[in-house]
Amino acid sequence: MSEKITLPPVSYTGWGSLSHLLEEIKRFNAQKILVVTDPFLLDLGLTNKVVAPLEEAGYLTEIYTEVVPEPPLAIGEKLVTYTRVNGFDMVIGVGGGSALDLAKLAGVLASHEGNVADYLNLTGTKQVTKKGLPTILIPTTSGTGSEVTNISVLSLETTKDVVTHDYLLADVAIVDPALTISLPPKVTAATGVDALTHAVEAYISKNASPVSDALALQAIRLISNSIRTAVSNGEDKQGRTDMSYGSYLAGLAFFNAGVAGVHALAYPIGGQFHIAHGDSNAVLLPYVMGYIRQSCEKRMKDIYEAMGFSSTNLSQEEASYKCVAELKRLVEDVNIPSTLKGFNITEDALDSLTSDAIEQKRILARSPMPLLKEDIYAIYKAAYNGIIAEK
């Protein structure tokens, strides 16, 4: 059976790769550039590392900072309108997943008619038909993989939806771990486990292929062996470099194989309780994997080994149990709450979370074990109580 593998046109990775920015801008003959970032990065001076060389080279740049974590639809609508009316000829996204997702959205939908809501996956009625403006994405976290995917995620009233099309792929991704040095431990942990979740879910996905498997396993190796160091000592160059490469590879893996149950259940947590996406994934990861364990024992044994553990003399079943335990331990080691209670989510919210999660059919379809409404509720209940449950 043939497999379609999609990769971004150009990527620069590794320490100091931001130095390639100007040569790429020249390639597109851009003059008026919109830089989408968040106010925190502007205050830190990180945005200036991107903007200063552009202004010195004579480019007209405008910095747009109306970016918030888990951006609601209204934020996306406002940015797209701003991009349309101001005549930009390039968009650069600088920041975490929110800034990058919004930059992609602005670059493509600026050349389309209608509202952003018209293009949403679950409820939209319009299709993306044009490439839009050239887009360069520069992540300052190691987690979302947004720089190499064709998805823009937006928060709705109680859940999330996406705009997705290959035209949302960045023309250039610049993944420079030097830009992640100042990332606080809490954000390093949340985005890092997000990247790990991308790799794990890509590896167990029903759409996995030998190519996505190779990307996912190497991402798991890099992230599992560096995330604790990156959280505890953010200035560790090797730790930051490994996390950066791990996140990039995980992004490529899940872009081609997709994510599944963890993300489907995480979206409503972010939508209803405004908890960061990485934290939502982290708290659910061991409970979803524990519940579906029987459907992917061999692959979970592979994940366990990629995390750096020996499975010699272990059966697939034994290794899969140990894999779940180690995923839970990793989340705890980077100081992310390991239960829904730890995020002040009450038991009476589990019904509404379940009702929203079951609507994420596009994502749930990739799970190696079909997850029905009662299964989803059981996983939420397990995550609430902090006890791994099986189907």
mmCIF file of C-alpha atoms in Angstrom:
data_model
loop_
_atom_site.group_PDB
_atom_site.id
_atom_site.type_symbol
_atom_site.label_atom_id
_atom_site.label_comp_id
_atom_site.label_asym_id
_atom_site.label_seq_id
_atom_site.Cartn_x
_atom_site.Cartn_y
_atom_site.Cartn_z
ATOM 1 C CA MET A 1 0.000 0.000 0.000
ATOM 2 C CA SER A 2 1.364 3.410 -0.967
ATOM 3 C CA GLU A 3 1.782 6.180 1.611
ATOM 4 C CA LYS A 4 1.690 9.947 1.091
ATOM 5 C CA ILE A 5 4.456 11.725 2.992
ATOM 6 C CA THR A 6 4.232 15.519 3.213
ATOM 7 C CA LEU A 7 7.135 17.681 4.361
ATOM 8 C CA PRO A 8 7.489 21.468 4.587
ATOM 9 C CA PRO A 9 9.320 23.031 1.608
ATOM 10 C CA VAL A 10 12.353 24.363 3.536
ATOM 11 C CA SER A 11 13.527 23.861 7.125
ATOM 12 C CA TYR A 12 16.571 25.167 8.951
ATOM 13 C CA THR A 13 17.375 23.387 12.201
ATOM 14 C CA GLY A 14 20.107 23.585 14.792
ATOM 15 C CA TRP A 15 21.829 26.158 16.966
ATOM 16 C CA GLY A 16 22.113 29.525 15.190
ATOM 17 C CA SER A 17 19.788 28.645 12.300
ATOM 18 C CA LEU A 18 18.013 32.017 12.660
ATOM 19 C CA SER A 19 20.955 33.419 10.669
ATOM 20 C CA HIS A 20 19.258 32.125 7.501
ATOM 21 C CA LEU A 21 16.212 34.381 7.884
ATOM 22 C CA LEU A 22 17.318 37.269 5.665
ATOM 23 C CA GLU A 23 18.346 35.067 2.743
ATOM 24 C CA GLU A 24 14.914 33.427 2.781
ATOM 25 C CA ILE A 25 13.063 36.747 2.882
ATOM 26 C CA LYS A 26 15.078 37.929 -0.145
ATOM 27 C CA ARG A 27 13.993 34.802 -2.013
ATOM 28 C CA PHE A 28 10.350 35.924 -1.789
ATOM 29 C CA ASN A 29 10.970 39.588 -2.655
ATOM 30 C CA ALA A 30 8.930 40.639 0.365
ATOM 31 C CA GLN A 31 8.926 44.285 1.455
ATOM 32 C CA LYS A 32 6.098 44.807 3.957
ATOM 33 C CA ILE A 33 6.213 42.075 6.589
ATOM 34 C CA LEU A 34 3.766 41.269 9.379
ATOM 35 C CA VAL A 35 5.405 39.686 12.436
ATOM 36 C CA VAL A 36 2.900 37.802 14.595
ATOM 37 C CA THR A 37 4.154 37.203 18.135
ATOM 38 C CA ASP A 38 2.972 37.446 21.729
ATOM 39 C CA PRO A 39 3.585 40.325 24.154
ATOM 40 C CA PHE A 40 5.632 38.163 26.535
ATOM 41 C CA LEU A 41 8.226 37.461 23.843
ATOM 42 C CA LEU A 42 8.278 41.120 22.889
ATOM 43 C CA ASP A 43 9.040 42.041 26.506
ATOM 44 C CA LEU A 44 11.747 39.358 26.708
ATOM 45 C CA GLY A 45 13.473 40.797 23.659
ATOM 46 C CA LEU A 46 13.144 37.564 21.659
ATOM 47 C CA THR A 47 10.993 39.175 18.981
ATOM 48 C CA ASN A 48 13.674 41.802 18.452
ATOM 49 C CA LYS A 49 16.152 39.064 17.488
ATOM 50 C CA VAL A 50 13.937 38.563 14.435
ATOM 51 C CA VAL A 51 12.794 42.122 13.747
ATOM 52 C CA ALA A 52 16.070 44.040 14.225
ATOM 53 C CA PRO A 53 17.915 42.376 11.297
ATOM 54 C CA LEU A 54 14.888 42.978 9.062
ATOM 55 C CA GLU A 55 14.718 46.678 9.861
ATOM 56 C CA GLU A 56 18.479 47.056 9.440
ATOM 57 C CA ALA A 57 18.097 45.513 5.979
ATOM 58 C CA GLY A 58 15.423 48.074 5.080
ATOM 59 C CA TYR A 59 12.276 45.979 5.349
ATOM 60 C CA LEU A 60 9.061 47.570 6.595
ATOM 61 C CA THR A 61 7.853 45.474 9.533
ATOM 62 C CA GLU A 62 4.805 45.628 11.747
ATOM 63 C CA ILE A 63 4.627 43.656 15.001
ATOM 64 C CA TYR A 64 1.237 42.207 15.899
ATOM 65 C CA THR A 65 0.938 41.065 19.510
ATOM 66 C CA GLU A 66 -2.767 40.333 20.012
ATOM 67 C CA VAL A 67 -1.892 36.696 20.629
ATOM 68 C CA VAL A 68 -3.092 34.696 23.636
ATOM 69 C CA PRO A 69 -2.626 31.035 24.613
ATOM 70 C CA GLU A 70 -5.264 28.732 23.135
ATOM 71 C CA PRO A 71 -6.458 31.596 20.864
ATOM 72 C CA PRO A 72 -10.232 31.937 20.532
ATOM 73 C CA LEU A 73 -11.907 32.242 17.144
ATOM 74 C CA ALA A 74 -12.417 35.994 17.650
ATOM 75 C CA ILE A 75 -8.637 36.541 17.852
ATOM 76 C CA GLY A 76 -8.181 34.713 14.566
ATOM 77 C CA GLU A 77 -10.946 36.714 12.896
ATOM 78 C CA LYS A 78 -9.375 40.004 14.023
ATOM 79 C CA LEU A 79 -5.898 39.097 12.789
ATOM 80 C CA VAL A 80 -7.112 37.904 9.393
ATOM 81 C CA THR A 81 -9.051 41.152 8.905
ATOM 82 C CA TYR A 82 -5.989 43.185 9.926
ATOM 83 C CA THR A 83 -3.810 41.305 7.436
ATOM 84 C CA ARG A 84 -6.302 41.769 4.616
ATOM 85 C CA VAL A 85 -6.670 45.534 4.968
ATOM 86 C CA ASN A 86 -2.994 46.421 5.516
ATOM 87 C CA GLY A 87 -1.440 45.046 2.354
ATOM 88 C CA PHE A 88 1.310 42.810 3.716
ATOM 89 C CA ASP A 89 3.281 40.590 1.369
ATOM 90 C CA MET A 90 4.744 38.182 3.963
ATOM 91 C CA VAL A 91 3.842 36.857 7.401
ATOM 92 C CA ILE A 92 6.405 35.725 9.977
ATOM 93 C CA GLY A 93 5.225 33.877 13.073
ATOM 94 C CA VAL A 94 7.477 33.996 16.144
ATOM 95 C CA GLY A 95 6.577 32.139 19.338
ATOM 96 C CA GLY A 96 4.753 29.083 20.576
ATOM 97 C CA GLY A 97 1.964 27.202 18.870
ATOM 98 C CA SER A 98 -0.596 29.981 19.287
ATOM 99 C CA ALA A 99 1.474 32.588 17.453
ATOM 100 C CA LEU A 100 2.488 30.145 14.733
ATOM 101 C CA ASP A 101 -1.057 28.879 14.191
ATOM 102 C CA LEU A 102 -2.369 32.436 13.915
ATOM 103 C CA ALA A 103 0.413 33.407 11.503
ATOM 104 C CA LYS A 104 -0.464 30.485 9.216
ATOM 105 C CA LEU A 105 -4.123 31.423 9.356
ATOM 106 C CA ALA A 106 -3.409 35.062 8.498
ATOM 107 C CA GLY A 107 -1.096 34.173 5.634
ATOM 108 C CA VAL A 108 -3.640 31.945 3.890
ATOM 109 C CA LEU A 109 -7.032 33.471 4.695
ATOM 110 C CA ALA A 110 -5.904 37.021 3.926
ATOM 111 C CA SER A 111 -6.417 36.078 0.275
ATOM 112 C CA HIS A 112 -9.833 34.472 0.858
ATOM 113 C CA GLU A 113 -13.327 35.855 1.357
ATOM 114 C CA GLY A 114 -15.580 35.339 4.336
ATOM 115 C CA ASN A 115 -14.877 34.735 8.015
ATOM 116 C CA VAL A 116 -12.424 32.327 9.603
ATOM 117 C CA ALA A 117 -15.459 30.462 10.982
ATOM 118 C CA ASP A 118 -16.440 29.600 7.395
ATOM 119 C CA TYR A 119 -13.300 27.457 7.069
ATOM 120 C CA LEU A 120 -13.485 25.462 10.328
ATOM 121 C CA ASN A 121 -13.209 21.694 9.968
ATOM 122 C CA LEU A 122 -16.309 20.691 11.954
ATOM 123 C CA THR A 123 -18.777 23.414 10.962
ATOM 124 C CA GLY A 124 -17.339 25.444 8.073
ATOM 125 C CA THR A 125 -18.878 25.625 4.599
ATOM 126 C CA LYS A 126 -15.997 27.133 2.601
ATOM 127 C CA GLN A 127 -12.794 25.526 1.288
ATOM 128 C CA VAL A 128 -9.260 26.930 1.211
ATOM 129 C CA THR A 129 -8.399 27.446 -2.469
ATOM 130 C CA LYS A 130 -5.330 29.740 -2.597
ATOM 131 C CA LYS A 131 -1.793 29.595 -1.261
ATOM 132 C CA GLY A 132 -1.901 33.111 0.167
ATOM 133 C CA LEU A 133 1.124 35.049 1.445
ATOM 134 C CA PRO A 134 4.599 33.553 1.935
ATOM 135 C CA THR A 135 4.967 32.441 5.546
ATOM 136 C CA ILE A 136 8.031 31.868 7.717
ATOM 137 C CA LEU A 137 7.529 30.219 11.103
ATOM 138 C CA ILE A 138 10.064 30.488 13.927
ATOM 139 C CA PRO A 139 9.200 28.532 17.097
ATOM 140 C CA THR A 140 10.474 29.696 20.479
ATOM 141 C CA THR A 141 9.216 26.594 22.283
ATOM 142 C CA SER A 142 9.978 22.916 21.787
ATOM 143 C CA GLY A 143 6.547 21.411 21.675
ATOM 144 C CA THR A 144 3.795 22.202 19.235
ATOM 145 C CA GLY A 145 5.371 21.240 15.906
ATOM 146 C CA SER A 146 3.173 23.938 14.358
ATOM 147 C CA GLU A 147 6.034 25.099 12.162
ATOM 148 C CA VAL A 148 5.808 21.894 10.101
ATOM 149 C CA THR A 149 2.058 21.156 10.076
ATOM 150 C CA ASN A 150 -0.889 22.360 8.005
ATOM 151 C CA ILE A 151 -3.228 22.931 10.957
ATOM 152 C CA SER A 152 -4.335 26.068 12.789
ATOM 153 C CA VAL A 153 -6.147 25.347 16.072
ATOM 154 C CA LEU A 154 -8.736 27.741 17.493
ATOM 155 C CA SER A 155 -10.700 27.645 20.736
ATOM 156 C CA LEU A 156 -14.478 27.732 20.560
ATOM 157 C CA GLU A 157 -16.873 28.210 23.459
ATOM 158 C CA THR A 158 -16.298 24.807 25.073
ATOM 159 C CA THR A 159 -13.974 22.944 22.697
ATOM 160 C CA LYS A 160 -11.626 23.476 19.760
ATOM 161 C CA ASP A 161 -11.709 23.233 15.992
ATOM 162 C CA VAL A 162 -9.135 23.609 13.237
ATOM 163 C CA VAL A 163 -8.587 25.111 9.838
ATOM 164 C CA THR A 164 -6.500 22.639 7.883
ATOM 165 C CA HIS A 165 -5.126 22.534 4.340
ATOM 166 C CA ASP A 166 -1.688 21.953 2.822
ATOM 167 C CA TYR A 167 -1.623 25.641 1.866
ATOM 168 C CA LEU A 168 -1.181 26.338 5.597
ATOM 169 C CA LEU A 169 2.253 24.696 5.462
ATOM 170 C CA ALA A 170 4.949 27.292 6.059
ATOM 171 C CA ASP A 171 7.219 28.122 3.157
ATOM 172 C CA VAL A 172 10.125 28.156 5.615
ATOM 173 C CA ALA A 173 10.532 26.768 9.134
ATOM 174 C CA ILE A 174 13.464 27.987 11.232
ATOM 175 C CA VAL A 175 13.963 25.839 14.331
ATOM 176 C CA ASP A 176 16.730 27.423 16.402
ATOM 177 C CA PRO A 177 17.116 25.964 19.920
ATOM 178 C CA ALA A 178 18.961 29.128 20.995
ATOM 179 C CA LEU A 179 15.557 30.875 20.995
ATOM 180 C CA THR A 180 14.239 28.469 23.659
ATOM 181 C CA ILE A 181 16.850 29.213 26.339
ATOM 182 C CA SER A 182 14.693 31.760 28.189
ATOM 183 C CA LEU A 183 11.587 29.559 28.200
ATOM 184 C CA PRO A 184 10.352 29.169 31.815
ATOM 185 C CA PRO A 185 10.399 25.657 33.361
ATOM 186 C CA LYS A 186 6.591 25.384 33.459
ATOM 187 C CA VAL A 187 6.255 26.174 29.749
ATOM 188 C CA THR A 188 9.236 23.962 28.900
ATOM 189 C CA ALA A 189 7.499 21.065 30.663
ATOM 190 C CA ALA A 190 4.065 21.581 29.111
ATOM 191 C CA THR A 191 5.300 22.079 25.556
ATOM 192 C CA GLY A 192 7.817 19.248 25.936
ATOM 193 C CA VAL A 193 5.192 16.710 26.987
ATOM 194 C CA ASP A 194 3.007 18.019 24.162
ATOM 195 C CA ALA A 195 5.786 17.096 21.723
ATOM 196 C CA LEU A 196 6.207 13.698 23.363
ATOM 197 C CA THR A 197 2.465 13.120 23.008
ATOM 198 C CA HIS A 198 2.657 13.970 19.306
ATOM 199 C CA ALA A 199 5.353 11.334 18.832
ATOM 200 C CA VAL A 200 3.630 8.658 20.934
ATOM 201 C CA GLU A 201 0.262 9.146 19.243
ATOM 202 C CA ALA A 202 1.831 9.223 15.784
ATOM 203 C CA TYR A 203 3.537 5.903 16.514
ATOM 204 C CA ILE A 204 0.348 4.148 17.622
ATOM 205 C CA SER A 205 -1.868 5.851 15.032
ATOM 206 C CA LYS A 206 -3.817 3.714 12.564
ATOM 207 C CA ASN A 207 -2.274 5.942 9.879
ATOM 208 C CA ALA A 208 1.324 5.247 10.921
ATOM 209 C CA SER A 209 3.858 4.317 8.242
ATOM 210 C CA PRO A 210 7.532 3.260 8.301
ATOM 211 C CA VAL A 211 8.497 6.893 7.657
ATOM 212 C CA SER A 212 6.366 8.366 10.452
ATOM 213 C CA ASP A 213 7.497 5.522 12.744
ATOM 214 C CA ALA A 214 11.150 6.455 12.279
ATOM 215 C CA LEU A 215 10.425 10.118 12.972
ATOM 216 C CA ALA A 216 8.285 9.318 16.015
ATOM 217 C CA LEU A 217 10.717 6.913 17.668
ATOM 218 C CA GLN A 218 13.671 9.267 17.297
ATOM 219 C CA ALA A 219 11.537 12.092 18.710
ATOM 220 C CA ILE A 220 10.639 9.907 21.706
ATOM 221 C CA ARG A 221 14.335 9.106 22.273
ATOM 222 C CA LEU A 222 15.400 12.733 22.173
ATOM 223 C CA ILE A 223 12.562 14.147 24.275
ATOM 224 C CA SER A 224 12.521 11.408 26.924
ATOM 225 C CA ASN A 225 16.242 11.798 27.525
ATOM 226 C CA SER A 226 16.367 15.606 27.597
ATOM 227 C CA ILE A 227 13.100 16.996 28.959
ATOM 228 C CA ARG A 228 14.026 16.677 32.637
ATOM 229 C CA THR A 229 17.310 18.509 32.008
ATOM 230 C CA ALA A 230 15.644 21.231 29.939
ATOM 231 C CA VAL A 231 13.081 21.818 32.707
ATOM 232 C CA SER A 232 15.578 21.843 35.577
ATOM 233 C CA ASN A 233 18.373 23.718 33.759
ATOM 234 C CA GLY A 234 17.040 25.759 30.879
ATOM 235 C CA GLU A 235 20.487 26.981 29.860
ATOM 236 C CA ASP A 236 21.759 23.474 29.142
ATOM 237 C CA LYS A 237 22.644 23.756 25.444
ATOM 238 C CA GLN A 238 22.489 20.033 24.682
ATOM 239 C CA GLY A 239 19.188 19.609 26.491
ATOM 240 C CA ARG A 240 17.626 22.500 24.589
ATOM 241 C CA THR A 241 19.045 21.250 21.289
ATOM 242 C CA ASP A 242 17.710 17.720 21.777
ATOM 243 C CA MET A 243 14.285 19.067 22.764
ATOM 244 C CA SER A 244 14.236 21.288 19.700
ATOM 245 C CA TYR A 245 15.063 18.438 17.327
ATOM 246 C CA GLY A 246 12.661 16.131 19.167
ATOM 247 C CA SER A 247 9.801 18.580 18.832
ATOM 248 C CA TYR A 248 10.545 19.118 15.136
ATOM 249 C CA LEU A 249 10.629 15.385 14.404
ATOM 250 C CA ALA A 250 7.476 14.795 16.448
ATOM 251 C CA GLY A 251 5.750 17.503 14.409
ATOM 252 C CA LEU A 252 6.702 15.789 11.163
ATOM 253 C CA ALA A 253 5.578 12.435 12.574
ATOM 254 C CA PHE A 254 2.128 13.510 13.681
ATOM 255 C CA PHE A 255 1.592 15.683 10.620
ATOM 256 C CA ASN A 256 1.881 12.534 8.503
ATOM 257 C CA ALA A 257 0.368 9.924 10.855
ATOM 258 C CA GLY A 258 -1.980 12.068 12.931
ATOM 259 C CA VAL A 259 -2.756 12.168 16.632
ATOM 260 C CA ALA A 260 -5.600 10.317 18.327
ATOM 261 C CA GLY A 261 -7.340 9.823 21.652
ATOM 262 C CA VAL A 262 -5.144 11.991 23.880
ATOM 263 C CA HIS A 263 -5.688 15.045 21.714
ATOM 264 C CA ALA A 264 -9.382 14.339 21.220
ATOM 265 C CA LEU A 265 -9.887 14.348 24.987
ATOM 266 C CA ALA A 266 -7.486 17.251 25.573
ATOM 267 C CA TYR A 267 -9.314 19.700 23.320
ATOM 268 C CA PRO A 268 -12.400 19.983 25.562
ATOM 269 C CA ILE A 269 -10.220 20.475 28.653
ATOM 270 C CA GLY A 270 -8.565 23.439 26.963
ATOM 271 C CA GLY A 271 -11.882 24.719 25.659
ATOM 272 C CA GLN A 272 -13.855 24.452 28.904
ATOM 273 C CA PHE A 273 -11.160 25.224 31.474
ATOM 274 C CA HIS A 274 -8.621 27.252 29.454
ATOM 275 C CA ILE A 275 -5.798 24.947 30.469
ATOM 276 C CA ALA A 276 -2.713 25.063 28.253
ATOM 277 C CA HIS A 277 -2.781 22.475 25.483
ATOM 278 C CA GLY A 278 0.465 20.864 26.627
ATOM 279 C CA ASP A 279 -0.845 20.460 30.170
ATOM 280 C CA SER A 280 -4.119 19.014 28.860
ATOM 281 C CA ASN A 281 -2.219 16.425 26.835
ATOM 282 C CA ALA A 282 0.178 15.659 29.679
ATOM 283 C CA VAL A 283 -2.472 14.933 32.285
ATOM 284 C CA LEU A 284 -4.305 12.577 29.911
ATOM 285 C CA LEU A 285 -1.373 10.812 28.237
ATOM 286 C CA PRO A 286 -0.841 7.917 30.713
ATOM 287 C CA TYR A 287 -4.577 7.349 31.216
ATOM 288 C CA VAL A 288 -5.418 7.145 27.501
ATOM 289 C CA MET A 289 -2.420 4.914 26.843
ATOM 290 C CA GLY A 290 -3.296 2.728 29.805
ATOM 291 C CA TYR A 291 -6.876 2.333 28.623
ATOM 292 C CA ILE A 292 -5.975 1.371 25.038
ATOM 293 C CA ARG A 293 -2.857 -0.611 26.027
ATOM 294 C CA GLN A 294 -4.180 -3.993 24.858
ATOM 295 C CA SER A 295 -4.686 -2.688 21.316
ATOM 296 C CA CYS A 296 -1.038 -1.679 20.804
ATOM 297 C CA GLU A 297 1.158 -3.728 23.166
ATOM 298 C CA LYS A 298 3.955 -4.260 20.636
ATOM 299 C CA ARG A 299 4.140 -0.580 19.800
ATOM 300 C CA MET A 300 4.119 0.378 23.458
ATOM 301 C CA LYS A 301 7.038 -1.967 24.014
ATOM 302 C CA ASP A 302 8.868 -0.068 21.250
ATOM 303 C CA ILE A 303 8.024 3.246 22.942
ATOM 304 C CA TYR A 304 9.309 1.906 26.271
ATOM 305 C CA GLU A 305 12.611 0.982 24.635
ATOM 306 C CA ALA A 306 12.826 4.364 22.870
ATOM 307 C CA MET A 307 12.443 6.029 26.256
ATOM 308 C CA GLY A 308 15.719 4.364 27.193
ATOM 309 C CA PHE A 309 14.609 1.227 29.030
ATOM 310 C CA SER A 310 15.541 -2.380 28.372
ATOM 311 C CA SER A 311 12.734 -4.825 27.634
ATOM 312 C CA THR A 312 14.973 -7.881 27.672
ATOM 313 C CA ASN A 313 13.096 -10.781 29.266
ATOM 314 C CA LEU A 314 9.854 -8.800 29.232
ATOM 315 C CA SER A 315 6.786 -9.875 27.295
ATOM 316 C CA GLN A 316 4.990 -7.303 25.159
ATOM 317 C CA GLU A 317 2.287 -7.122 27.817
ATOM 318 C CA GLU A 318 4.766 -6.529 30.639
ATOM 319 C CA ALA A 319 6.654 -3.885 28.657
ATOM 320 C CA SER A 320 3.416 -2.103 27.762
ATOM 321 C CA TYR A 321 2.458 -1.842 31.433
ATOM 322 C CA LYS A 322 5.897 -0.436 32.243
ATOM 323 C CA CYS A 323 5.565 2.036 29.370
ATOM 324 C CA VAL A 324 2.367 3.472 30.857
ATOM 325 C CA ALA A 325 4.023 3.732 34.278
ATOM 326 C CA GLU A 326 7.043 5.552 32.831
ATOM 327 C CA LEU A 327 4.863 8.016 30.912
ATOM 328 C CA LYS A 328 3.084 8.837 34.169
ATOM 329 C CA ARG A 329 6.409 9.173 35.989
ATOM 330 C CA LEU A 330 7.772 11.539 33.333
ATOM 331 C CA VAL A 331 4.754 13.838 33.658
ATOM 332 C CA GLU A 332 5.173 13.891 37.428
ATOM 333 C CA ASP A 333 8.947 14.456 37.197
ATOM 334 C CA VAL A 334 8.465 17.693 35.222
ATOM 335 C CA ASN A 335 5.946 18.917 37.821
ATOM 336 C CA ILE A 336 2.754 18.746 35.784
ATOM 337 C CA PRO A 337 -0.301 17.685 37.824
ATOM 338 C CA SER A 338 -1.050 14.027 37.108
ATOM 339 C CA THR A 339 -4.815 14.167 37.743
ATOM 340 C CA LEU A 340 -7.716 16.325 36.615
ATOM 341 C CA LYS A 341 -8.224 17.204 40.272
ATOM 342 C CA GLY A 342 -4.789 18.796 40.164
ATOM 343 C CA PHE A 343 -6.166 21.294 37.642
ATOM 344 C CA ASN A 344 -9.251 21.987 39.802
ATOM 345 C CA ILE A 345 -11.531 20.136 37.409
ATOM 346 C CA THR A 346 -14.501 18.746 39.318
ATOM 347 C CA GLU A 347 -16.130 15.365 38.776
ATOM 348 C CA ASP A 348 -19.389 16.924 37.600
ATOM 349 C CA ALA A 349 -17.525 18.265 34.530
ATOM 350 C CA LEU A 350 -16.771 14.800 33.158
ATOM 351 C CA ASP A 351 -20.101 14.503 31.336
ATOM 352 C CA SER A 352 -19.678 17.757 29.410
ATOM 353 C CA LEU A 353 -16.052 16.914 28.618
ATOM 354 C CA THR A 354 -17.181 13.557 27.249
ATOM 355 C CA SER A 355 -19.919 15.120 25.124
ATOM 356 C CA ASP A 356 -17.426 17.483 23.506
ATOM 357 C CA ALA A 357 -14.679 14.890 23.064
ATOM 358 C CA ILE A 358 -16.901 12.415 21.215
ATOM 359 C CA GLU A 359 -17.388 15.080 18.515
ATOM 360 C CA GLN A 360 -13.675 14.977 17.639
ATOM 361 C CA LYS A 361 -14.358 12.195 15.149
ATOM 362 C CA ARG A 362 -11.518 13.130 12.751
ATOM 363 C CA ILE A 363 -8.980 12.558 15.511
ATOM 364 C CA LEU A 364 -10.656 9.630 17.260
ATOM 365 C CA ALA A 365 -10.702 7.695 13.985
ATOM 366 C CA ARG A 366 -6.926 7.211 14.253
ATOM 367 C CA SER A 367 -7.022 5.451 17.631
ATOM 368 C CA PRO A 368 -5.909 1.797 17.488
ATOM 369 C CA MET A 369 -8.820 1.042 19.824
ATOM 370 C CA PRO A 370 -12.244 2.484 18.945
ATOM 371 C CA LEU A 371 -13.248 4.908 21.694
ATOM 372 C CA LEU A 372 -16.987 5.148 22.279
ATOM 373 C CA LYS A 373 -18.693 7.606 24.582
ATOM 374 C CA GLU A 374 -18.539 5.263 27.571
ATOM 375 C CA ASP A 375 -14.820 4.677 26.937
ATOM 376 C CA ILE A 376 -14.100 8.392 26.864
ATOM 377 C CA TYR A 377 -15.979 8.911 30.126
ATOM 378 C CA ALA A 378 -14.045 6.036 31.713
ATOM 379 C CA ILE A 379 -10.733 7.643 30.706
ATOM 380 C CA TYR A 380 -11.736 11.011 32.125
ATOM 381 C CA LYS A 381 -12.847 9.274 35.323
ATOM 382 C CA ALA A 382 -9.484 7.491 35.560
ATOM 383 C CA ALA A 383 -7.637 10.778 35.037
ATOM 384 C CA TYR A 384 -9.809 12.401 37.688
ATOM 385 C CA ASN A 385 -9.078 9.683 40.267
ATOM 386 C CA GLY A 386 -5.450 9.212 39.263
ATOM 387 C CA ILE A 387 -5.868 5.463 38.705
ATOM 388 C CA ILE A 388 -4.910 3.815 35.400
ATOM 389 C CA ALA A 389 -7.949 1.936 34.048
ATOM 390 C CA GLU A 390 -8.304 -0.544 31.187
ATOM 391 C CA LYS A 391 -11.148 -1.308 28.847
#
